[in-house]
Short mmCIF file of C-alpha atoms in Angstrom, two decimals:
data_model
loop_
_atom_site.label_atom_id
_atom_site.label_comp_id
_atom_site.label_asym_id
_atom_site.label_seq_id
_atom_site.Cartn_x
_atom_site.Cartn_y
_atom_site.Cartn_z
CA MET A 1 -169.99 23.22 -29.71
CA ALA A 2 -171.35 23.41 -33.25
CA PRO A 3 -175.14 23.10 -33.76
CA ARG A 4 -176.28 19.57 -34.37
CA SER A 5 -178.74 18.08 -36.85
CA HIS A 6 -182.37 17.58 -35.76
CA ASP A 7 -183.10 14.76 -38.23
CA SER A 8 -184.96 12.12 -36.21
CA ASP A 9 -184.19 9.32 -38.62
CA SER A 10 -180.45 9.68 -38.93
CA ASP A 11 -177.84 8.04 -36.77
CA ILE A 12 -176.23 9.81 -33.84
CA ASP A 13 -172.82 10.79 -35.19
CA SER A 14 -171.31 8.49 -37.78
CA ASP A 15 -167.82 8.46 -36.24
CA ALA A 16 -166.67 4.90 -35.69
CA ASP A 17 -165.65 3.68 -32.24
CA SER A 18 -161.93 3.74 -31.58
CA GLY A 19 -161.89 0.10 -30.54
CA THR A 20 -163.79 -2.76 -29.01
CA GLY A 21 -161.70 -3.73 -26.01
CA ILE A 22 -158.78 -5.92 -25.09
CA GLY A 23 -157.89 -8.93 -27.17
CA PRO A 24 -158.35 -12.30 -25.46
CA ASP A 25 -154.64 -13.06 -25.71
CA ILE A 26 -153.61 -10.01 -23.66
CA GLY A 27 -153.18 -10.84 -19.98
CA PRO A 28 -152.18 -8.85 -16.90
CA ASP A 29 -148.58 -7.92 -16.20
CA ILE A 30 -148.03 -8.88 -12.56
CA ASP A 31 -145.36 -7.31 -10.38
CA THR A 32 -143.47 -10.27 -8.94
CA ASP A 33 -142.61 -8.40 -5.74
CA THR A 34 -146.05 -7.09 -4.78
CA GLY A 35 -148.46 -9.25 -6.78
CA ARG A 36 -149.98 -6.04 -8.16
CA ASP A 37 -151.27 -5.87 -11.72
CA ARG A 38 -148.80 -3.51 -13.38
CA SER A 39 -150.22 -3.53 -16.91
CA GLY A 40 -153.40 -1.55 -16.29
CA VAL A 41 -155.55 -4.24 -17.94
CA GLY A 42 -155.97 -7.02 -15.38
CA ALA A 43 -159.01 -5.62 -13.57
CA ALA A 44 -160.98 -4.83 -16.72
CA ALA A 45 -163.60 -7.49 -15.97
CA ASP A 46 -164.24 -6.07 -12.50
CA ILE A 47 -164.55 -2.54 -13.83
CA ARG A 48 -166.85 -3.74 -16.61
CA ALA A 49 -169.10 -5.34 -14.01
CA ALA A 50 -169.16 -2.18 -11.91
CA ALA A 51 -169.89 -0.02 -14.93
CA GLY A 52 -172.86 -2.20 -15.88
CA ILE A 53 -174.65 -1.97 -12.53
CA ALA A 54 -176.71 1.11 -13.34
CA ALA A 55 -177.78 -0.17 -16.76
CA ALA A 56 -178.68 -3.60 -15.37
CA ALA A 57 -180.75 -2.04 -12.62
CA GLY A 58 -182.64 0.08 -15.13
CA ALA A 59 -183.32 -2.88 -17.43
CA ASP A 60 -184.23 -5.55 -14.88
CA ALA A 61 -185.51 -4.04 -11.67
CA ASP A 62 -187.03 -0.61 -12.16
CA THR A 63 -189.85 -0.65 -14.68
CA HIS A 64 -191.11 2.61 -13.18
CA ALA A 65 -187.85 4.52 -13.71
CA GLN A 66 -188.14 8.06 -14.97
CA PRO A 67 -188.34 8.18 -18.81
CA ARG A 68 -185.24 10.37 -19.03
CA GLN A 69 -183.12 7.84 -17.15
CA ARG A 70 -184.56 4.96 -19.20
CA ILE A 71 -183.61 6.76 -22.41
CA ILE A 72 -180.06 7.44 -21.22
CA GLU A 73 -179.56 3.85 -20.08
CA ALA A 74 -181.04 2.53 -23.33
CA ALA A 75 -178.64 4.68 -25.36
CA ALA A 76 -175.70 3.64 -23.19
CA GLY A 77 -176.65 -0.02 -23.61
CA LEU A 78 -176.85 0.26 -27.39
CA LEU A 79 -173.52 2.07 -27.41
CA ALA A 80 -171.84 -0.66 -25.36
CA ARG A 81 -173.35 -3.60 -27.27
CA GLU A 82 -173.35 -2.39 -30.87
CA GLY A 83 -171.24 0.74 -31.09
CA ARG A 84 -171.96 4.37 -31.73
CA ASP A 85 -173.56 3.89 -35.12
CA ALA A 86 -176.31 1.77 -33.54
CA VAL A 87 -177.47 4.64 -31.33
CA THR A 88 -180.26 6.04 -33.50
CA THR A 89 -183.33 7.92 -32.37
CA ARG A 90 -185.61 5.05 -33.39
CA ALA A 91 -183.44 2.37 -31.75
CA VAL A 92 -183.15 4.30 -28.49
CA ALA A 93 -186.90 5.02 -28.44
CA VAL A 94 -187.72 1.32 -28.93
CA ALA A 95 -185.21 0.20 -26.29
CA ALA A 96 -186.50 2.76 -23.78
CA GLY A 97 -190.17 2.18 -24.52
CA VAL A 98 -190.90 5.78 -25.52
CA GLN A 99 -191.90 7.64 -28.66
CA PRO A 100 -189.08 9.37 -30.63
CA PRO A 101 -190.45 12.89 -29.99
CA ALA A 102 -189.89 12.33 -26.26
CA ILE A 103 -186.13 12.22 -26.89
CA TYR A 104 -186.17 15.65 -28.50
CA ARG A 105 -188.47 17.05 -25.84
CA MET A 106 -186.13 15.94 -23.04
CA PHE A 107 -182.70 16.41 -24.63
CA GLY A 108 -183.24 19.11 -27.26
CA ASP A 109 -181.48 17.16 -30.00
CA LYS A 110 -179.34 14.08 -30.49
CA GLY A 111 -176.27 15.95 -29.35
CA GLY A 112 -178.01 16.67 -26.06
CA LEU A 113 -178.71 12.96 -25.66
CA LEU A 114 -175.05 12.16 -26.32
CA ASP A 115 -174.02 14.72 -23.71
CA ALA A 116 -176.34 13.02 -21.22
CA VAL A 117 -174.85 9.62 -22.03
CA ALA A 118 -171.36 11.05 -21.52
CA GLU A 119 -172.47 12.40 -18.13
CA TYR A 120 -173.82 8.93 -17.35
CA GLY A 121 -170.36 7.57 -18.16
CA PHE A 122 -168.62 10.01 -15.81
CA ALA A 123 -171.09 9.16 -13.04
CA THR A 124 -170.57 5.43 -13.59
CA PHE A 125 -166.80 5.87 -13.46
CA LEU A 126 -167.06 7.97 -10.31
CA ALA A 127 -169.03 5.16 -8.66
CA THR A 128 -166.08 2.78 -9.18
CA LYS A 129 -163.62 5.04 -7.36
CA HIS A 130 -162.46 4.16 -3.87
CA VAL A 131 -161.19 7.15 -1.91
CA ASP A 132 -158.70 6.44 0.86
CA PRO A 133 -158.22 9.67 2.83
CA ASP A 134 -154.99 8.39 4.37
CA PRO A 135 -153.31 5.89 2.02
CA PRO A 136 -150.24 4.12 3.42
CA ASP A 137 -148.27 4.71 0.21
CA LEU A 138 -148.99 7.93 -1.67
CA ILE A 139 -147.16 6.86 -4.84
CA GLU A 140 -149.04 3.56 -5.00
CA ASP A 141 -152.27 5.47 -4.42
CA LEU A 142 -151.41 7.60 -7.46
CA ARG A 143 -150.69 4.50 -9.52
CA GLY A 144 -153.91 2.88 -8.38
CA GLY A 145 -156.02 5.88 -9.40
CA TRP A 146 -154.35 6.00 -12.81
CA ASP A 147 -154.86 2.26 -13.30
CA LEU A 148 -158.55 2.56 -12.40
CA ALA A 149 -159.12 5.25 -15.03
CA VAL A 150 -157.33 3.22 -17.71
CA GLU A 151 -159.12 -0.01 -16.77
CA PHE A 152 -162.50 1.73 -16.99
CA GLY A 153 -161.65 3.00 -20.46
CA LEU A 154 -160.47 -0.38 -21.70
CA ALA A 155 -163.57 -2.09 -20.32
CA ASN A 156 -165.93 0.52 -21.83
CA PRO A 157 -164.27 1.62 -25.09
CA ALA A 158 -167.27 3.14 -26.84
CA LEU A 159 -168.49 4.96 -23.74
CA PHE A 160 -165.00 6.24 -22.88
CA THR A 161 -164.48 7.47 -26.44
CA LEU A 162 -167.79 9.33 -26.30
CA MET A 163 -166.89 10.85 -22.91
CA TYR A 164 -163.69 12.36 -24.29
CA SER A 165 -164.59 12.84 -27.95
CA GLU A 166 -165.46 16.54 -27.61
CA PRO A 167 -162.98 18.64 -25.58
CA THR A 168 -165.45 21.54 -25.60
CA ARG A 169 -168.21 19.48 -23.91
CA PRO A 170 -169.20 21.29 -20.68
CA ALA A 171 -167.69 19.66 -17.60
CA SER A 172 -170.37 17.61 -15.86
CA ALA A 173 -171.01 17.47 -12.13
CA ALA A 174 -169.68 13.91 -12.04
CA PHE A 175 -166.55 14.92 -13.95
CA ARG A 176 -165.90 17.72 -11.47
CA ALA A 177 -166.43 15.35 -8.55
CA GLY A 178 -163.95 12.91 -10.07
CA LEU A 179 -161.47 15.74 -10.57
CA GLU A 180 -161.76 16.58 -6.88
CA VAL A 181 -160.80 12.99 -6.04
CA LEU A 182 -157.72 13.40 -8.23
CA MET A 183 -156.86 16.78 -6.70
CA GLY A 184 -157.11 15.20 -3.26
CA ARG A 185 -154.46 12.68 -4.24
CA ILE A 186 -152.28 15.45 -5.62
CA ARG A 187 -152.63 17.60 -2.49
CA ARG A 188 -151.55 14.68 -0.30
CA LEU A 189 -148.49 14.21 -2.51
CA ALA A 190 -147.69 17.91 -2.23
CA ALA A 191 -148.12 17.94 1.55
CA GLY A 192 -145.81 14.93 1.85
CA GLY A 193 -143.10 16.59 -0.24
CA TRP A 194 -143.49 14.13 -3.13
CA LEU A 195 -144.84 16.49 -5.80
CA ARG A 196 -142.29 17.56 -8.41
CA VAL A 197 -144.51 20.06 -10.29
CA ASP A 198 -147.32 22.38 -9.27
CA GLU A 199 -150.71 20.84 -8.56
CA GLU A 200 -152.47 22.08 -11.70
CA LEU A 201 -149.76 20.74 -14.01
CA ALA A 202 -149.73 17.44 -12.12
CA ALA A 203 -153.48 17.05 -12.71
CA MET A 204 -153.03 17.78 -16.43
CA LEU A 205 -150.22 15.22 -16.74
CA ILE A 206 -152.12 12.49 -14.91
CA HIS A 207 -155.33 13.10 -16.83
CA ALA A 208 -153.63 13.41 -20.23
CA THR A 209 -151.53 10.26 -19.86
CA ALA A 210 -154.47 8.14 -18.72
CA ARG A 211 -156.72 9.36 -21.54
CA GLY A 212 -153.91 9.01 -24.09
CA ALA A 213 -153.10 5.50 -22.89
CA VAL A 214 -156.68 4.33 -23.41
CA LEU A 215 -157.23 5.99 -26.78
CA THR A 216 -153.85 4.82 -28.09
CA TRP A 217 -154.52 1.24 -26.96
CA LEU A 218 -157.95 1.23 -28.57
CA SER A 219 -156.55 2.57 -31.84
CA LEU A 220 -154.12 -0.35 -32.19
CA PRO A 221 -154.90 -3.68 -33.85
CA GLU A 222 -155.37 -6.37 -31.21
CA ASP A 223 -152.17 -8.17 -32.17
CA ARG A 224 -150.15 -5.00 -31.48
CA ARG A 225 -151.59 -4.19 -28.05
CA ASN A 226 -148.59 -4.59 -25.77
CA PRO A 227 -149.28 -4.17 -22.01
CA ALA A 228 -145.80 -2.64 -21.70
CA LEU A 229 -147.27 0.46 -23.37
CA LEU A 230 -149.59 1.05 -20.42
CA THR A 231 -146.98 0.27 -17.79
CA THR A 232 -144.41 2.56 -19.41
CA LEU A 233 -146.87 5.43 -19.76
CA ARG A 234 -147.90 5.11 -16.13
CA GLU A 235 -144.35 5.03 -14.83
CA SER A 236 -143.41 7.96 -17.05
CA MET A 237 -146.28 9.89 -15.50
CA VAL A 238 -145.14 8.96 -11.98
CA ALA A 239 -141.57 10.07 -12.78
CA ALA A 240 -142.77 13.38 -14.23
CA VAL A 241 -145.11 14.20 -11.36
CA THR A 242 -143.29 12.96 -8.26
CA ASN A 243 -139.87 13.08 -6.65
CA ARG A 244 -137.87 9.90 -6.11
CA GLU A 245 -137.58 10.87 -2.45
CA PRO A 246 -139.82 13.25 -0.52
CA ALA A 247 -138.51 16.81 -0.52
CA VAL A 248 -140.11 17.26 2.90
CA ARG A 249 -139.17 14.66 5.50
CA ASP A 250 -141.89 15.62 7.96
CA ALA A 251 -145.36 15.65 6.41
CA GLY A 252 -147.62 18.59 7.06
CA PRO A 253 -147.28 22.39 7.03
CA ALA A 254 -144.56 22.47 9.69
CA GLY A 255 -142.30 20.12 7.76
CA ALA A 256 -142.90 21.99 4.52
CA ALA A 257 -142.11 25.29 6.26
CA ARG A 258 -138.84 23.91 7.62
CA ALA A 259 -137.84 22.63 4.18
CA LEU A 260 -138.63 25.96 2.52
CA ARG A 261 -136.85 27.90 5.27
CA ALA A 262 -133.72 25.81 4.75
CA ALA A 263 -133.71 26.56 1.01
CA LEU A 264 -134.54 30.24 1.38
CA PRO A 265 -130.93 31.58 1.36
CA GLU A 266 -130.34 30.01 -2.06
CA GLN A 267 -133.11 31.87 -3.85
CA THR A 268 -132.63 35.25 -5.51
CA VAL A 269 -136.19 36.16 -6.51
CA LEU A 270 -137.14 37.88 -3.25
CA SER A 271 -135.66 41.08 -1.90
CA GLY A 272 -133.98 41.15 1.48
CA ALA A 273 -137.09 42.60 3.11
CA GLU A 274 -139.30 39.98 1.48
CA GLN A 275 -137.00 37.19 2.62
CA HIS A 276 -137.07 38.53 6.15
CA LEU A 277 -140.89 38.64 6.18
CA LEU A 278 -141.20 35.18 4.64
CA ARG A 279 -138.74 33.73 7.15
CA GLU A 280 -140.82 35.20 9.98
CA TRP A 281 -143.94 33.50 8.62
CA LEU A 282 -142.11 30.22 8.09
CA ASP A 283 -140.74 30.34 11.63
CA ARG A 284 -144.28 30.59 12.97
CA VAL A 285 -145.57 27.70 10.87
CA ALA A 286 -142.53 25.54 11.65
CA SER A 287 -142.87 26.12 15.37
CA ASP A 288 -146.33 24.52 15.35
CA GLY A 289 -144.76 21.16 14.49
#
């Protein structure tokens, strides 16, 4: 990351926000069979409420909060209410009830403060996630996780844009924890025979399509924001990542071993000796089921 300015009077980054949210005339796209919101925008109000819990607590209930947390919450509040250009050293100091030098002492420079606000965003998003260790429908669980990420971005446009504005920003603890939630979903898909691609590529596709959906939506004028964009992107992701039918009928290692053993004669990568050894291993795993 390039060195940042240490001018205490200047604004924190002059880049404009990508957007301000969903237009009032855009409503949810409801699946008539399941009643599920298929557009990725219907739960924005709920996500917005969840995302505001930490800031509200800091502002209303905890006057003895640590100065660092007060500064981060003050900056996040200014970002949400007035946009990125409003987040100046002076404005944050006033909102947090501290002197401007305290910001530099705690965060190094304005870029350090922005990194902390981005971390706050990842932690807030992580708090909205519901992890079902045994979902009844793995594909719907994938859709639900994707929808949640998009809904958070649409409800918090300035914060989301900051979170993903610098690809070189070091991955935060909250980001890594959220990634583990995603990898858990992907591993369950793989174990059930639903995964079409390898796990790492699946994670990239899911993450890239969700981020791209939000940033594309926010870049559009409100009268051109069509919910079909979000639905189509999500379903394209599902089609790219998963099989239409599970490749393994019996979930678990034994079922996967049986499926691989059945396909083994068709492959030409392994030598005869390697095939023999692999078949022996697969026989052992399959017999446990």
